Short mmCIF file of C-alpha atoms and ligand atoms in Angstrom, two decimals:
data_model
loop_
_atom_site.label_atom_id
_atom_site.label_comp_id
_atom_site.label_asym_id
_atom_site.label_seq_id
_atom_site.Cartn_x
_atom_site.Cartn_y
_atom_site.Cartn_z
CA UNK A 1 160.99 111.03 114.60
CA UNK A 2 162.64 113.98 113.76
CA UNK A 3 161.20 115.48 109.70
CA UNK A 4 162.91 113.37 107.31
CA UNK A 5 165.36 115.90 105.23
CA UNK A 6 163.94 116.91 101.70
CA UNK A 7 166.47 115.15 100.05
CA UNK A 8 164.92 111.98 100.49
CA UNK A 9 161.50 112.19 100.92
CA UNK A 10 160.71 110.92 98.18
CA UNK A 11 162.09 107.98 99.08
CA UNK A 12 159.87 107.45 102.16
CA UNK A 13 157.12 105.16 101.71
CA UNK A 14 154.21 104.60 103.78
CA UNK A 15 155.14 101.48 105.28
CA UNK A 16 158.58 102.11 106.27
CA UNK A 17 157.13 105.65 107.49
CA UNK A 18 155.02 104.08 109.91
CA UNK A 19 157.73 101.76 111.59
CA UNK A 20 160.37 104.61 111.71
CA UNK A 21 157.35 106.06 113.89
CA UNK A 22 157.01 103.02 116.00
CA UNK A 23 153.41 102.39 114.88
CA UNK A 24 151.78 98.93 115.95
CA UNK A 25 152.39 96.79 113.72
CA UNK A 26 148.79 95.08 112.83
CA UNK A 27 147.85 98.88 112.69
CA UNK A 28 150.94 99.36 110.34
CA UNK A 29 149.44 96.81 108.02
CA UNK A 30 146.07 98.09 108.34
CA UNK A 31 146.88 101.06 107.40
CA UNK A 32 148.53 99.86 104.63
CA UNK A 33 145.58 97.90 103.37
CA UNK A 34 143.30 100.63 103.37
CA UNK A 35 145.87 102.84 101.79
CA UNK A 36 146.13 100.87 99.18
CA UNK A 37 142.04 100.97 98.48
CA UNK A 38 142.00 104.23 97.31
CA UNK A 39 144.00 102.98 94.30
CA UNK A 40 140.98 100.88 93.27
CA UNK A 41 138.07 103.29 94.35
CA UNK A 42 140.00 105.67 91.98
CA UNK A 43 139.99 103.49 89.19
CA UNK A 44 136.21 103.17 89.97
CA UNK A 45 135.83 106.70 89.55
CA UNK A 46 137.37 106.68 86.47
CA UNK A 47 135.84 103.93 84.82
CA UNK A 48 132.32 105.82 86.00
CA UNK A 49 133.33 109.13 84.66
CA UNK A 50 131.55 108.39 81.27
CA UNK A 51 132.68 111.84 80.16
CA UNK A 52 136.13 109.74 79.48
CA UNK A 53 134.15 107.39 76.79
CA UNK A 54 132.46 110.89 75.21
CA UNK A 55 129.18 109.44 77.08
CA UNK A 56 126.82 111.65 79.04
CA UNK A 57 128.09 111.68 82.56
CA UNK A 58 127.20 110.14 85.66
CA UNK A 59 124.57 111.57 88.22
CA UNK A 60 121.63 110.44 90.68
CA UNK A 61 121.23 106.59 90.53
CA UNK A 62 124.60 106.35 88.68
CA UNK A 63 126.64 108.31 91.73
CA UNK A 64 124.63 106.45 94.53
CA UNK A 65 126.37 103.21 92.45
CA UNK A 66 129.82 105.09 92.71
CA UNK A 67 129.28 105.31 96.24
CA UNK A 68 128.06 101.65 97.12
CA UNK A 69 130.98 100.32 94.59
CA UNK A 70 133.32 102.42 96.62
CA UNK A 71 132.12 101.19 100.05
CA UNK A 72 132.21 97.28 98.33
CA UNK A 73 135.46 97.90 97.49
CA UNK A 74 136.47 99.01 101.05
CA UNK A 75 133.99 96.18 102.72
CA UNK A 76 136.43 92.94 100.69
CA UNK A 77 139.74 94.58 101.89
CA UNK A 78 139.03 94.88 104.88
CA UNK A 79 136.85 91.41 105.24
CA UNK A 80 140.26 89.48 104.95
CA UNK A 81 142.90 91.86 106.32
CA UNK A 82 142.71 89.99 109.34
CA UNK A 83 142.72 92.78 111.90
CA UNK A 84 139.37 94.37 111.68
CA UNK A 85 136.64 93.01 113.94
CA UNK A 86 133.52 95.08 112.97
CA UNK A 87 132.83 97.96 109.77
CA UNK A 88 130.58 101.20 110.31
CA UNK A 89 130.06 102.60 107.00
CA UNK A 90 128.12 105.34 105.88
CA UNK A 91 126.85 103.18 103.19
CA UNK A 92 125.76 100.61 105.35
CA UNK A 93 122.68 101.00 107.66
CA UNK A 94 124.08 98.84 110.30
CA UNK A 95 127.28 97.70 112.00
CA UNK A 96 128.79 94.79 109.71
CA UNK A 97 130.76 92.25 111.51
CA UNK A 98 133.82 91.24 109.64
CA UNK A 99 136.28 88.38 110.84
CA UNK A 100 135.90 85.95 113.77
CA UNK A 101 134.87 88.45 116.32
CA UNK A 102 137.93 88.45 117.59
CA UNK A 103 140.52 91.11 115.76
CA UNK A 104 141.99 94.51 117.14
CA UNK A 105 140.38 97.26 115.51
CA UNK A 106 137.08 98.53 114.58
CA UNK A 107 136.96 101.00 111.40
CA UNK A 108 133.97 103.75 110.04
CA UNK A 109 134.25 104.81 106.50
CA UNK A 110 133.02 107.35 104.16
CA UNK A 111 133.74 105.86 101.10
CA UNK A 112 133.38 108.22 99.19
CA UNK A 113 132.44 111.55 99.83
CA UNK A 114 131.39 114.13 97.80
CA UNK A 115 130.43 112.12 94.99
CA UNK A 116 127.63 114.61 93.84
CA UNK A 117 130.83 116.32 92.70
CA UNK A 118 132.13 113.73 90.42
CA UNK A 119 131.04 114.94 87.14
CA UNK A 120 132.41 118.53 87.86
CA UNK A 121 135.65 117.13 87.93
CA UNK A 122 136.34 118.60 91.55
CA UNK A 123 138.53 116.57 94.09
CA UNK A 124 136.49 114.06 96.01
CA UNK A 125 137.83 111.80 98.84
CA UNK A 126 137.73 109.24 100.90
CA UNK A 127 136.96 109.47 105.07
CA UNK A 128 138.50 106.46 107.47
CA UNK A 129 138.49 106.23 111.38
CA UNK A 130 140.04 103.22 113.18
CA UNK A 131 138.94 102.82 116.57
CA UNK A 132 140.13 99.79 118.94
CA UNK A 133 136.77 100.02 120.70
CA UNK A 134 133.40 99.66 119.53
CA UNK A 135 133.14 103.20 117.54
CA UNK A 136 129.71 104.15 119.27
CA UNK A 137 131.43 103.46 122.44
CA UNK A 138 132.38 107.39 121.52
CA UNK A 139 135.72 109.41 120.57
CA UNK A 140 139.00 110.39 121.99
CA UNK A 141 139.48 107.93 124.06
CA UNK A 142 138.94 104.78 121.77
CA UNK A 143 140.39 106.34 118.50
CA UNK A 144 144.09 104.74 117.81
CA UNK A 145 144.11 106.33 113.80
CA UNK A 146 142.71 108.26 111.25
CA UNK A 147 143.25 108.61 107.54
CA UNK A 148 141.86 110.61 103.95
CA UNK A 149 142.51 110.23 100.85
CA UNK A 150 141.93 112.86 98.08
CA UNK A 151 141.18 112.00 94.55
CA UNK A 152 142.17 115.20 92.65
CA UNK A 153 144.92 116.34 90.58
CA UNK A 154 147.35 113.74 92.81
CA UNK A 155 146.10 111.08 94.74
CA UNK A 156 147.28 112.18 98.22
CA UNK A 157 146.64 110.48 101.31
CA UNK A 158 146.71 111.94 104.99
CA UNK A 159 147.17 109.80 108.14
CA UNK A 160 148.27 110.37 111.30
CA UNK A 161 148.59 106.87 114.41
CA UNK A 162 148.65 109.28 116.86
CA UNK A 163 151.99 110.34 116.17
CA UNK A 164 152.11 113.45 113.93
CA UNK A 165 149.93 114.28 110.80
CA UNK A 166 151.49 112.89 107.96
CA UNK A 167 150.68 113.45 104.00
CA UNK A 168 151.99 111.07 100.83
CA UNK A 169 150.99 111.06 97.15
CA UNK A 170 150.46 108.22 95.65
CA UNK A 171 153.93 107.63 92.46
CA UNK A 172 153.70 106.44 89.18
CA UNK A 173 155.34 103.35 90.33
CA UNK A 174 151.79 103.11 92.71
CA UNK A 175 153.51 103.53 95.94
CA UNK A 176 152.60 106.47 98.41
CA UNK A 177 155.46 107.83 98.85
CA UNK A 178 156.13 110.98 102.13
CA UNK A 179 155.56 114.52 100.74
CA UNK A 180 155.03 116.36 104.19
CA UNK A 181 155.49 114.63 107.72
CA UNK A 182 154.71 116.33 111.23
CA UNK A 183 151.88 119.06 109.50
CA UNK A 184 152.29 121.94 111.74
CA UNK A 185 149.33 124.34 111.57
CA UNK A 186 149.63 128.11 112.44
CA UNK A 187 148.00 129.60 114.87
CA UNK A 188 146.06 131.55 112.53
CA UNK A 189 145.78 131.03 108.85
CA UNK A 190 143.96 133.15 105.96
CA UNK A 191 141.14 130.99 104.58
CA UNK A 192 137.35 130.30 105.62
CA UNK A 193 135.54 127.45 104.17
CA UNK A 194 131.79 128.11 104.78
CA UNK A 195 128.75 125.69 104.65
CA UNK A 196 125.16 125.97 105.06
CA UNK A 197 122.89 128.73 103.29
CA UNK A 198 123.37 132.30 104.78
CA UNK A 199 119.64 132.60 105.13
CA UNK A 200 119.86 129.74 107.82
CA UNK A 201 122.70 130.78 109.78
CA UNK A 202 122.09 131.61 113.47
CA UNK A 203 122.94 135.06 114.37
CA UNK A 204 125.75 134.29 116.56
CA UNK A 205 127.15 131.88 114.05
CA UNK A 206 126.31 135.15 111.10
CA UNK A 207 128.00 137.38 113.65
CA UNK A 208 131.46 135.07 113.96
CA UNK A 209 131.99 135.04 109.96
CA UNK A 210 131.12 138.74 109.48
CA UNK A 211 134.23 138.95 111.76
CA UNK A 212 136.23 136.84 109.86
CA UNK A 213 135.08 138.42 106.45
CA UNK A 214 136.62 141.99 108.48
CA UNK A 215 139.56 139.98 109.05
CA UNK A 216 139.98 139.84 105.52
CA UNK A 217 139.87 135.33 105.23
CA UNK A 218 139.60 134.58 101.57
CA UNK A 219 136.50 131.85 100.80
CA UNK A 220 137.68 128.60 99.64
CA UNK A 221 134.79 126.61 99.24
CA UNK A 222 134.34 123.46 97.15
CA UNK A 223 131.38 121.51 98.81
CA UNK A 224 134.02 118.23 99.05
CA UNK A 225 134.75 118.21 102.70
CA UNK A 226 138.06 116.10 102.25
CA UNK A 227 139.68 118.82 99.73
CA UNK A 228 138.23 121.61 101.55
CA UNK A 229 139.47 120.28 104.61
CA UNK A 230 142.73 119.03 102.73
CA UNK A 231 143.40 122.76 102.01
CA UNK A 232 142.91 123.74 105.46
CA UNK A 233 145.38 121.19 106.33
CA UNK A 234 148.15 121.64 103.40
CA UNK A 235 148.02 125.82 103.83
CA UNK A 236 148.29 125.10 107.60
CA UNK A 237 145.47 126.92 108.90
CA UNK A 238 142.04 128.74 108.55
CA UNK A 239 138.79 127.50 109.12
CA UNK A 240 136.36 125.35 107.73
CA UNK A 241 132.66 125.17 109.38
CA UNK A 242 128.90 123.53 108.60
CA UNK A 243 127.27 124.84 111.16
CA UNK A 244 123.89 124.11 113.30
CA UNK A 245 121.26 125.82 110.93
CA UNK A 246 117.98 127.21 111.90
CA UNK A 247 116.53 124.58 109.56
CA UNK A 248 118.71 121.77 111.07
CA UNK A 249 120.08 121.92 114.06
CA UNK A 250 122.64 119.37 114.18
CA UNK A 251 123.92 120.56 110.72
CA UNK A 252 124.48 118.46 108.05
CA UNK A 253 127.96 116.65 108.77
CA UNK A 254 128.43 112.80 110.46
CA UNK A 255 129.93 112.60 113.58
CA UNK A 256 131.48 109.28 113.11
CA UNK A 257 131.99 108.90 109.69
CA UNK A 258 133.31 112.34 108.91
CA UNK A 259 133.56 114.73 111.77
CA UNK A 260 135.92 112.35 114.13
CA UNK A 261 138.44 111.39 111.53
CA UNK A 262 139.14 114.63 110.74
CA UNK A 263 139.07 116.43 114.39
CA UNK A 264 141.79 113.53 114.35
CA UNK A 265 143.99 114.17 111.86
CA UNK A 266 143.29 118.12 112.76
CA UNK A 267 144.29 117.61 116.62
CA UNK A 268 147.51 116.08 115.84
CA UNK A 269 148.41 118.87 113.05
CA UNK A 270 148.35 121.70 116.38
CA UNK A 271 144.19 121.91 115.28
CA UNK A 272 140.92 122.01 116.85
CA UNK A 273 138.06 120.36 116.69
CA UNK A 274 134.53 121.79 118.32
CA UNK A 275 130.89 121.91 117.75
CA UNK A 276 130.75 125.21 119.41
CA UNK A 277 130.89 124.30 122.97
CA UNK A 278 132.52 120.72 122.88
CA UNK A 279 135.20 119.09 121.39
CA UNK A 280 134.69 116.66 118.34
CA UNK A 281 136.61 113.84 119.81
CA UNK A 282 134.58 114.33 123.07
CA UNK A 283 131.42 113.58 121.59
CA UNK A 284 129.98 110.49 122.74
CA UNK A 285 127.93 109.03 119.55
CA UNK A 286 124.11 108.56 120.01
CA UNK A 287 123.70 106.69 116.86
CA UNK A 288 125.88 105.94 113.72
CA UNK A 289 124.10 108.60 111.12
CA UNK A 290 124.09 111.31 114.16
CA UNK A 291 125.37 114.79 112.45
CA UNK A 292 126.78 117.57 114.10
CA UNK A 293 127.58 121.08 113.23
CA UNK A 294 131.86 121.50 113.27
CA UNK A 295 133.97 124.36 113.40
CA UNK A 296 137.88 123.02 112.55
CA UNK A 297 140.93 124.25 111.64
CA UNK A 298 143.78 126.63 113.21
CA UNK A 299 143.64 127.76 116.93
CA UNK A 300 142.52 131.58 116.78
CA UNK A 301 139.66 130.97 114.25
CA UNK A 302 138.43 127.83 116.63
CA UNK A 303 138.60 129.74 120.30
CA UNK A 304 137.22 133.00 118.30
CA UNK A 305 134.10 130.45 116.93
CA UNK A 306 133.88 129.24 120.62
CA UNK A 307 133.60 132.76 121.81
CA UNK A 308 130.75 134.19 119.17
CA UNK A 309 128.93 131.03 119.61
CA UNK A 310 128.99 131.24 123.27
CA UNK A 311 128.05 135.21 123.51
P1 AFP B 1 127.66 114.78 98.79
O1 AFP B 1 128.40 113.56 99.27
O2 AFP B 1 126.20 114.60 98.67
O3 AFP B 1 128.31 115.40 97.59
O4 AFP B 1 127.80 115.86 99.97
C1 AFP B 1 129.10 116.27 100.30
C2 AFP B 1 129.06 116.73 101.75
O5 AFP B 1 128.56 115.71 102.56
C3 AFP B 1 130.45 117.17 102.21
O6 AFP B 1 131.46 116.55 101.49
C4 AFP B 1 130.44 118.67 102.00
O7 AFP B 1 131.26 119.36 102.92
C5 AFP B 1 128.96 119.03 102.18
O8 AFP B 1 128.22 117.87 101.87
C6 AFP B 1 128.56 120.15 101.24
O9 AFP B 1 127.22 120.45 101.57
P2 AFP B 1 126.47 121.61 100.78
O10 AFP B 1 126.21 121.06 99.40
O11 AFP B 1 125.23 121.86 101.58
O12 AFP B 1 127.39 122.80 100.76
#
Protein backbone atom coordinates (compact mmCIF):
# COMPACT_ATOMS: atom_id res chain seq x y z
CA UNK A 1 0.00 0.00 0.00
CA UNK A 2 1.52 2.96 -1.03
CA UNK A 3 2.54 5.54 2.60
CA UNK A 4 -0.63 7.03 3.55
CA UNK A 5 -0.12 11.05 2.95
CA UNK A 6 0.58 13.04 6.27
CA UNK A 7 -2.49 14.69 6.07
CA UNK A 8 -4.35 11.94 7.35
CA UNK A 9 -2.44 9.81 9.30
CA UNK A 10 -3.79 10.53 12.03
CA UNK A 11 -6.73 9.26 10.98
CA UNK A 12 -5.41 5.72 10.34
CA UNK A 13 -6.15 3.31 12.92
CA UNK A 14 -4.76 0.02 13.48
CA UNK A 15 -7.50 -1.99 12.32
CA UNK A 16 -8.37 -0.36 9.20
CA UNK A 17 -4.39 -0.23 8.66
CA UNK A 18 -4.16 -3.79 8.62
CA UNK A 19 -7.03 -4.50 6.00
CA UNK A 20 -5.83 -1.66 3.63
CA UNK A 21 -2.65 -4.08 3.84
CA UNK A 22 -4.58 -7.17 3.08
CA UNK A 23 -3.67 -8.80 6.42
CA UNK A 24 -5.59 -12.15 7.35
CA UNK A 25 -8.21 -11.41 8.93
CA UNK A 26 -8.16 -13.73 12.29
CA UNK A 27 -4.53 -12.29 12.35
CA UNK A 28 -6.13 -8.75 11.88
CA UNK A 29 -8.13 -9.36 15.01
CA UNK A 30 -5.37 -10.84 16.82
CA UNK A 31 -3.45 -8.29 16.42
CA UNK A 32 -5.90 -6.14 17.52
CA UNK A 33 -6.46 -7.97 20.75
CA UNK A 34 -3.06 -7.91 21.79
CA UNK A 35 -2.77 -4.32 20.82
CA UNK A 36 -5.17 -3.44 22.87
CA UNK A 37 -3.32 -5.26 26.11
CA UNK A 38 -0.80 -2.90 26.40
CA UNK A 39 -3.52 -0.41 27.44
CA UNK A 40 -4.11 -2.51 30.58
CA UNK A 41 -0.43 -3.68 31.33
CA UNK A 42 0.13 0.16 31.32
CA UNK A 43 -2.36 0.90 33.72
CA UNK A 44 -0.67 -1.93 35.76
CA UNK A 45 2.42 -0.11 35.69
CA UNK A 46 0.95 2.77 36.87
CA UNK A 47 -1.05 1.61 39.58
CA UNK A 48 2.50 -0.23 40.75
CA UNK A 49 4.52 2.87 40.46
CA UNK A 50 3.95 3.70 44.22
CA UNK A 51 6.08 6.79 43.65
CA UNK A 52 2.50 8.16 42.20
CA UNK A 53 0.81 7.61 45.88
CA UNK A 54 4.22 9.43 47.53
CA UNK A 55 4.99 5.61 48.64
CA UNK A 56 8.43 4.09 48.43
CA UNK A 57 8.68 2.53 45.03
CA UNK A 58 8.52 -0.77 43.67
CA UNK A 59 11.58 -3.23 43.33
CA UNK A 60 12.58 -7.08 43.74
CA UNK A 61 9.47 -9.12 44.80
CA UNK A 62 7.24 -6.12 43.91
CA UNK A 63 8.65 -5.97 40.00
CA UNK A 64 8.68 -9.87 39.67
CA UNK A 65 4.61 -9.14 40.57
CA UNK A 66 4.63 -6.41 37.73
CA UNK A 67 5.90 -8.91 35.51
CA UNK A 68 3.58 -12.00 36.35
CA UNK A 69 0.47 -9.34 36.45
CA UNK A 70 1.62 -8.30 33.04
CA UNK A 71 1.95 -11.83 31.59
CA UNK A 72 -1.82 -12.61 33.47
CA UNK A 73 -3.03 -9.89 31.78
CA UNK A 74 -1.73 -11.09 28.34
CA UNK A 75 -2.57 -15.01 29.30
CA UNK A 76 -6.96 -13.91 29.70
CA UNK A 77 -6.84 -11.99 26.33
CA UNK A 78 -5.56 -14.19 24.60
CA UNK A 79 -7.39 -17.40 26.42
CA UNK A 80 -10.71 -16.23 24.67
CA UNK A 81 -9.62 -14.43 21.49
CA UNK A 82 -10.41 -17.45 19.79
CA UNK A 83 -7.45 -17.73 17.44
CA UNK A 84 -4.57 -18.70 19.57
CA UNK A 85 -3.90 -22.41 20.01
CA UNK A 86 -0.89 -22.53 22.44
CA UNK A 87 1.13 -19.39 24.69
CA UNK A 88 5.08 -19.41 25.25
CA UNK A 89 5.74 -16.85 27.73
CA UNK A 90 8.73 -15.86 29.35
CA UNK A 91 6.86 -15.90 32.52
CA UNK A 92 5.71 -19.21 32.14
CA UNK A 93 8.04 -22.28 32.49
CA UNK A 94 6.15 -24.28 30.02
CA UNK A 95 4.07 -24.14 26.86
CA UNK A 96 0.34 -23.23 28.01
CA UNK A 97 -2.32 -24.55 25.84
CA UNK A 98 -5.07 -22.09 25.31
CA UNK A 99 -8.38 -22.90 23.30
CA UNK A 100 -9.58 -26.23 21.88
CA UNK A 101 -6.38 -27.25 20.29
CA UNK A 102 -7.53 -26.33 17.32
CA UNK A 103 -6.93 -22.33 16.43
CA UNK A 104 -4.42 -20.71 13.86
CA UNK A 105 -1.70 -19.19 15.62
CA UNK A 106 0.73 -19.83 18.28
CA UNK A 107 2.13 -16.59 20.20
CA UNK A 108 5.58 -16.04 22.71
CA UNK A 109 5.51 -13.03 24.88
CA UNK A 110 7.71 -10.94 26.94
CA UNK A 111 5.38 -9.27 28.92
CA UNK A 112 7.12 -7.05 30.12
CA UNK A 113 10.53 -6.34 29.71
CA UNK A 114 12.75 -4.33 31.42
CA UNK A 115 10.84 -4.04 34.43
CA UNK A 116 14.01 -3.65 36.71
CA UNK A 117 13.69 -0.23 35.07
CA UNK A 118 10.34 0.71 36.30
CA UNK A 119 11.12 2.84 39.18
CA UNK A 120 13.69 4.94 37.11
CA UNK A 121 10.97 6.04 35.13
CA UNK A 122 12.74 4.80 31.79
CA UNK A 123 10.57 3.37 28.86
CA UNK A 124 9.86 -0.29 29.29
CA UNK A 125 7.96 -2.50 26.75
CA UNK A 126 6.32 -5.18 25.79
CA UNK A 127 7.85 -8.23 23.26
CA UNK A 128 5.13 -10.43 21.04
CA UNK A 129 5.85 -13.09 18.27
CA UNK A 130 2.98 -14.89 16.46
CA UNK A 131 3.95 -17.93 14.84
CA UNK A 132 1.36 -20.31 12.86
CA UNK A 133 3.57 -23.26 13.82
CA UNK A 134 4.59 -24.60 16.98
CA UNK A 135 7.25 -21.68 17.96
CA UNK A 136 10.08 -24.29 18.85
CA UNK A 137 9.43 -25.73 15.54
CA UNK A 138 12.10 -22.64 14.87
CA UNK A 139 12.01 -19.10 12.95
CA UNK A 140 11.62 -17.67 9.55
CA UNK A 141 9.78 -19.97 8.18
CA UNK A 142 6.83 -20.36 10.74
CA UNK A 143 6.70 -16.61 11.85
CA UNK A 144 3.43 -14.85 10.14
CA UNK A 145 3.83 -11.42 12.74
CA UNK A 146 5.54 -9.60 15.17
CA UNK A 147 4.72 -6.69 17.42
CA UNK A 148 6.23 -4.14 20.58
CA UNK A 149 4.88 -1.94 22.44
CA UNK A 150 6.74 0.86 24.36
CA UNK A 151 5.54 2.30 27.56
CA UNK A 152 7.35 5.71 27.70
CA UNK A 153 6.52 9.19 27.14
CA UNK A 154 3.68 7.83 24.36
CA UNK A 155 2.48 4.53 24.28
CA UNK A 156 3.66 3.47 20.79
CA UNK A 157 3.24 0.24 19.30
CA UNK A 158 5.30 -1.40 16.35
CA UNK A 159 4.01 -4.26 14.15
CA UNK A 160 4.71 -5.41 11.03
CA UNK A 161 2.31 -9.01 9.20
CA UNK A 162 4.89 -9.37 6.97
CA UNK A 163 4.05 -6.49 5.04
CA UNK A 164 6.11 -3.41 6.01
CA UNK A 165 7.12 -2.19 9.59
CA UNK A 166 4.54 -0.13 10.83
CA UNK A 167 4.47 2.26 14.12
CA UNK A 168 1.09 3.90 15.94
CA UNK A 169 0.70 5.73 19.28
CA UNK A 170 -1.81 4.99 21.21
CA UNK A 171 -4.70 8.76 21.28
CA UNK A 172 -6.37 10.18 24.01
CA UNK A 173 -9.51 8.83 22.62
CA UNK A 174 -7.47 5.13 23.34
CA UNK A 175 -7.17 4.21 19.78
CA UNK A 176 -3.67 3.54 18.10
CA UNK A 177 -3.77 5.56 15.62
CA UNK A 178 -0.64 5.36 12.25
CA UNK A 179 2.30 7.71 13.01
CA UNK A 180 4.92 6.07 10.55
CA UNK A 181 4.07 3.16 8.01
CA UNK A 182 6.69 1.27 5.70
CA UNK A 183 9.95 2.15 8.36
CA UNK A 184 12.72 2.36 5.97
CA UNK A 185 16.13 1.97 7.65
CA UNK A 186 19.39 3.46 6.15
CA UNK A 187 21.99 1.68 5.24
CA UNK A 188 24.02 3.07 7.88
CA UNK A 189 22.85 5.06 10.81
CA UNK A 190 24.85 6.97 13.74
CA UNK A 191 24.02 5.18 17.00
CA UNK A 192 25.48 2.00 18.92
CA UNK A 193 23.58 0.50 21.68
CA UNK A 194 26.06 -1.70 23.64
CA UNK A 195 25.41 -4.55 26.21
CA UNK A 196 27.45 -6.73 28.27
CA UNK A 197 30.46 -5.49 30.58
CA UNK A 198 33.61 -4.41 28.56
CA UNK A 199 35.72 -6.62 30.75
CA UNK A 200 33.81 -9.68 29.17
CA UNK A 201 33.80 -8.82 25.67
CA UNK A 202 35.66 -11.17 23.28
CA UNK A 203 38.39 -9.56 21.45
CA UNK A 204 36.92 -9.76 18.12
CA UNK A 205 33.63 -8.53 19.42
CA UNK A 206 36.10 -5.45 21.52
CA UNK A 207 37.79 -5.04 18.16
CA UNK A 208 34.26 -4.43 16.02
CA UNK A 209 33.05 -1.52 18.56
CA UNK A 210 36.49 0.14 18.83
CA UNK A 211 35.73 0.52 15.06
CA UNK A 212 32.55 1.85 15.46
CA UNK A 213 33.64 4.21 18.41
CA UNK A 214 36.42 5.54 15.28
CA UNK A 215 33.44 5.84 13.26
CA UNK A 216 32.30 8.32 15.54
CA UNK A 217 28.46 6.20 16.62
CA UNK A 218 27.10 8.06 19.57
CA UNK A 219 26.07 5.44 22.68
CA UNK A 220 22.48 5.25 23.31
CA UNK A 221 22.07 2.88 25.88
CA UNK A 222 19.12 2.42 28.25
CA UNK A 223 19.25 -1.32 29.39
CA UNK A 224 15.28 -1.61 28.02
CA UNK A 225 15.76 -3.59 24.91
CA UNK A 226 12.30 -2.46 23.38
CA UNK A 227 13.26 1.46 23.63
CA UNK A 228 16.73 0.84 22.80
CA UNK A 229 15.73 -1.12 19.99
CA UNK A 230 12.68 1.35 19.38
CA UNK A 231 15.36 4.06 18.80
CA UNK A 232 17.23 2.01 16.46
CA UNK A 233 14.10 1.58 14.63
CA UNK A 234 12.49 5.30 14.80
CA UNK A 235 16.19 7.02 13.84
CA UNK A 236 16.33 4.35 11.08
CA UNK A 237 19.52 2.81 11.71
CA UNK A 238 22.61 1.99 13.94
CA UNK A 239 23.24 -0.85 15.93
CA UNK A 240 22.24 -2.41 18.95
CA UNK A 241 24.22 -5.68 20.27
CA UNK A 242 24.43 -8.13 23.64
CA UNK A 243 26.92 -10.08 22.67
CA UNK A 244 28.40 -13.76 23.52
CA UNK A 245 30.54 -12.86 26.69
CA UNK A 246 33.51 -14.67 27.94
CA UNK A 247 31.41 -15.28 31.07
CA UNK A 248 28.34 -16.42 29.02
CA UNK A 249 28.52 -17.52 25.91
CA UNK A 250 25.18 -17.42 24.57
CA UNK A 251 24.77 -13.83 25.99
CA UNK A 252 22.10 -12.81 27.90
CA UNK A 253 19.08 -12.21 25.37
CA UNK A 254 15.98 -14.96 24.53
CA UNK A 255 15.83 -16.24 21.31
CA UNK A 256 12.16 -16.70 21.19
CA UNK A 257 10.80 -14.37 23.37
CA UNK A 258 12.91 -11.39 22.44
CA UNK A 259 15.49 -11.93 19.80
CA UNK A 260 12.90 -13.31 16.93
CA UNK A 261 10.29 -10.66 17.28
CA UNK A 262 12.52 -8.12 16.81
CA UNK A 263 14.94 -9.66 13.91
CA UNK A 264 11.18 -9.52 12.62
CA UNK A 265 10.09 -6.32 12.83
CA UNK A 266 13.99 -5.34 11.95
CA UNK A 267 13.99 -7.55 8.59
CA UNK A 268 10.97 -5.97 7.26
CA UNK A 269 12.26 -2.24 8.18
CA UNK A 270 15.47 -3.05 5.31
CA UNK A 271 17.37 -4.59 8.86
CA UNK A 272 19.37 -7.43 9.91
CA UNK A 273 19.29 -9.78 12.24
CA UNK A 274 22.55 -12.14 13.17
CA UNK A 275 24.25 -13.78 16.01
CA UNK A 276 27.51 -13.31 14.32
CA UNK A 277 27.49 -16.01 11.83
CA UNK A 278 23.66 -16.80 11.44
CA UNK A 279 20.67 -15.11 10.99
CA UNK A 280 18.13 -14.62 13.96
CA UNK A 281 15.17 -15.89 12.12
CA UNK A 282 17.31 -18.93 11.05
CA UNK A 283 17.83 -20.14 14.37
CA UNK A 284 16.15 -23.25 15.05
CA UNK A 285 15.14 -23.06 18.98
CA UNK A 286 16.66 -25.77 21.30
CA UNK A 287 14.53 -24.88 24.17
CA UNK A 288 12.13 -21.96 25.10
CA UNK A 289 14.62 -19.95 27.69
CA UNK A 290 17.64 -20.59 25.04
CA UNK A 291 19.59 -17.02 24.79
CA UNK A 292 21.66 -15.90 22.16
CA UNK A 293 24.06 -13.13 21.63
CA UNK A 294 22.39 -10.50 18.65
CA UNK A 295 23.85 -7.97 16.64
CA UNK A 296 20.66 -5.85 14.87
CA UNK A 297 20.05 -2.90 13.26
CA UNK A 298 21.08 -1.12 9.79
CA UNK A 299 22.98 -3.07 7.01
CA UNK A 300 26.71 -1.71 7.19
CA UNK A 301 26.96 -1.98 11.04
CA UNK A 302 25.43 -5.81 10.71
CA UNK A 303 27.83 -7.16 7.61
CA UNK A 304 30.79 -5.01 9.40
CA UNK A 305 29.79 -7.17 12.93
CA UNK A 306 29.72 -10.31 10.64
CA UNK A 307 33.13 -9.49 9.35
CA UNK A 308 35.07 -8.68 12.91
CA UNK A 309 33.36 -11.57 14.37
CA UNK A 310 34.36 -13.83 11.66
CA UNK A 311 38.23 -12.54 11.41
P1 LIG B 1 15.30 -6.78 33.08
O1 LIG B 1 14.03 -7.28 32.46
O2 LIG B 1 15.81 -7.62 34.19
O3 LIG B 1 15.24 -5.32 33.41
O4 LIG B 1 16.43 -6.94 31.95
C1 LIG B 1 16.24 -6.20 30.77
C2 LIG B 1 16.99 -6.95 29.67
O5 LIG B 1 16.54 -8.27 29.60
C3 LIG B 1 16.81 -6.24 28.33
O6 LIG B 1 15.63 -5.50 28.28
C4 LIG B 1 18.04 -5.36 28.22
O7 LIG B 1 18.45 -5.15 26.89
C5 LIG B 1 19.09 -6.14 29.02
O8 LIG B 1 18.38 -6.94 29.95
C6 LIG B 1 20.01 -5.20 29.77
O9 LIG B 1 20.98 -6.03 30.38
P2 LIG B 1 22.13 -5.35 31.24
O10 LIG B 1 21.47 -4.88 32.51
O11 LIG B 1 23.12 -6.46 31.45
O12 LIG B 1 22.69 -4.22 30.43
Amino acid sequence: MDNISDATKGFVDLRRHMWMEGVEVDLRRLLWQIAVTGKYISAKIDESNRKLAGLKNIYGEDQLALDKSSDEILLNQLKFSGFVREYASEEQATIVPVGTGAEKYFVTADPLDGSSLVDTNLAIGTIIGIHDEPVLEGGRENMVAAMYITYGPLITMVYSAGKGTHEFVLNREGEYVLSEENIELKEKGSIYSIGGLRKDWTAEHTAYIEFLEKEGYKLRYSGGFVPDINQIMIKKGGVFTYPALKTAERGKLRLIFELQPMAFLMEQAGGMATDGNRDILSIKPESLDQRNPIYIGSRYEIEKAKEFLNT
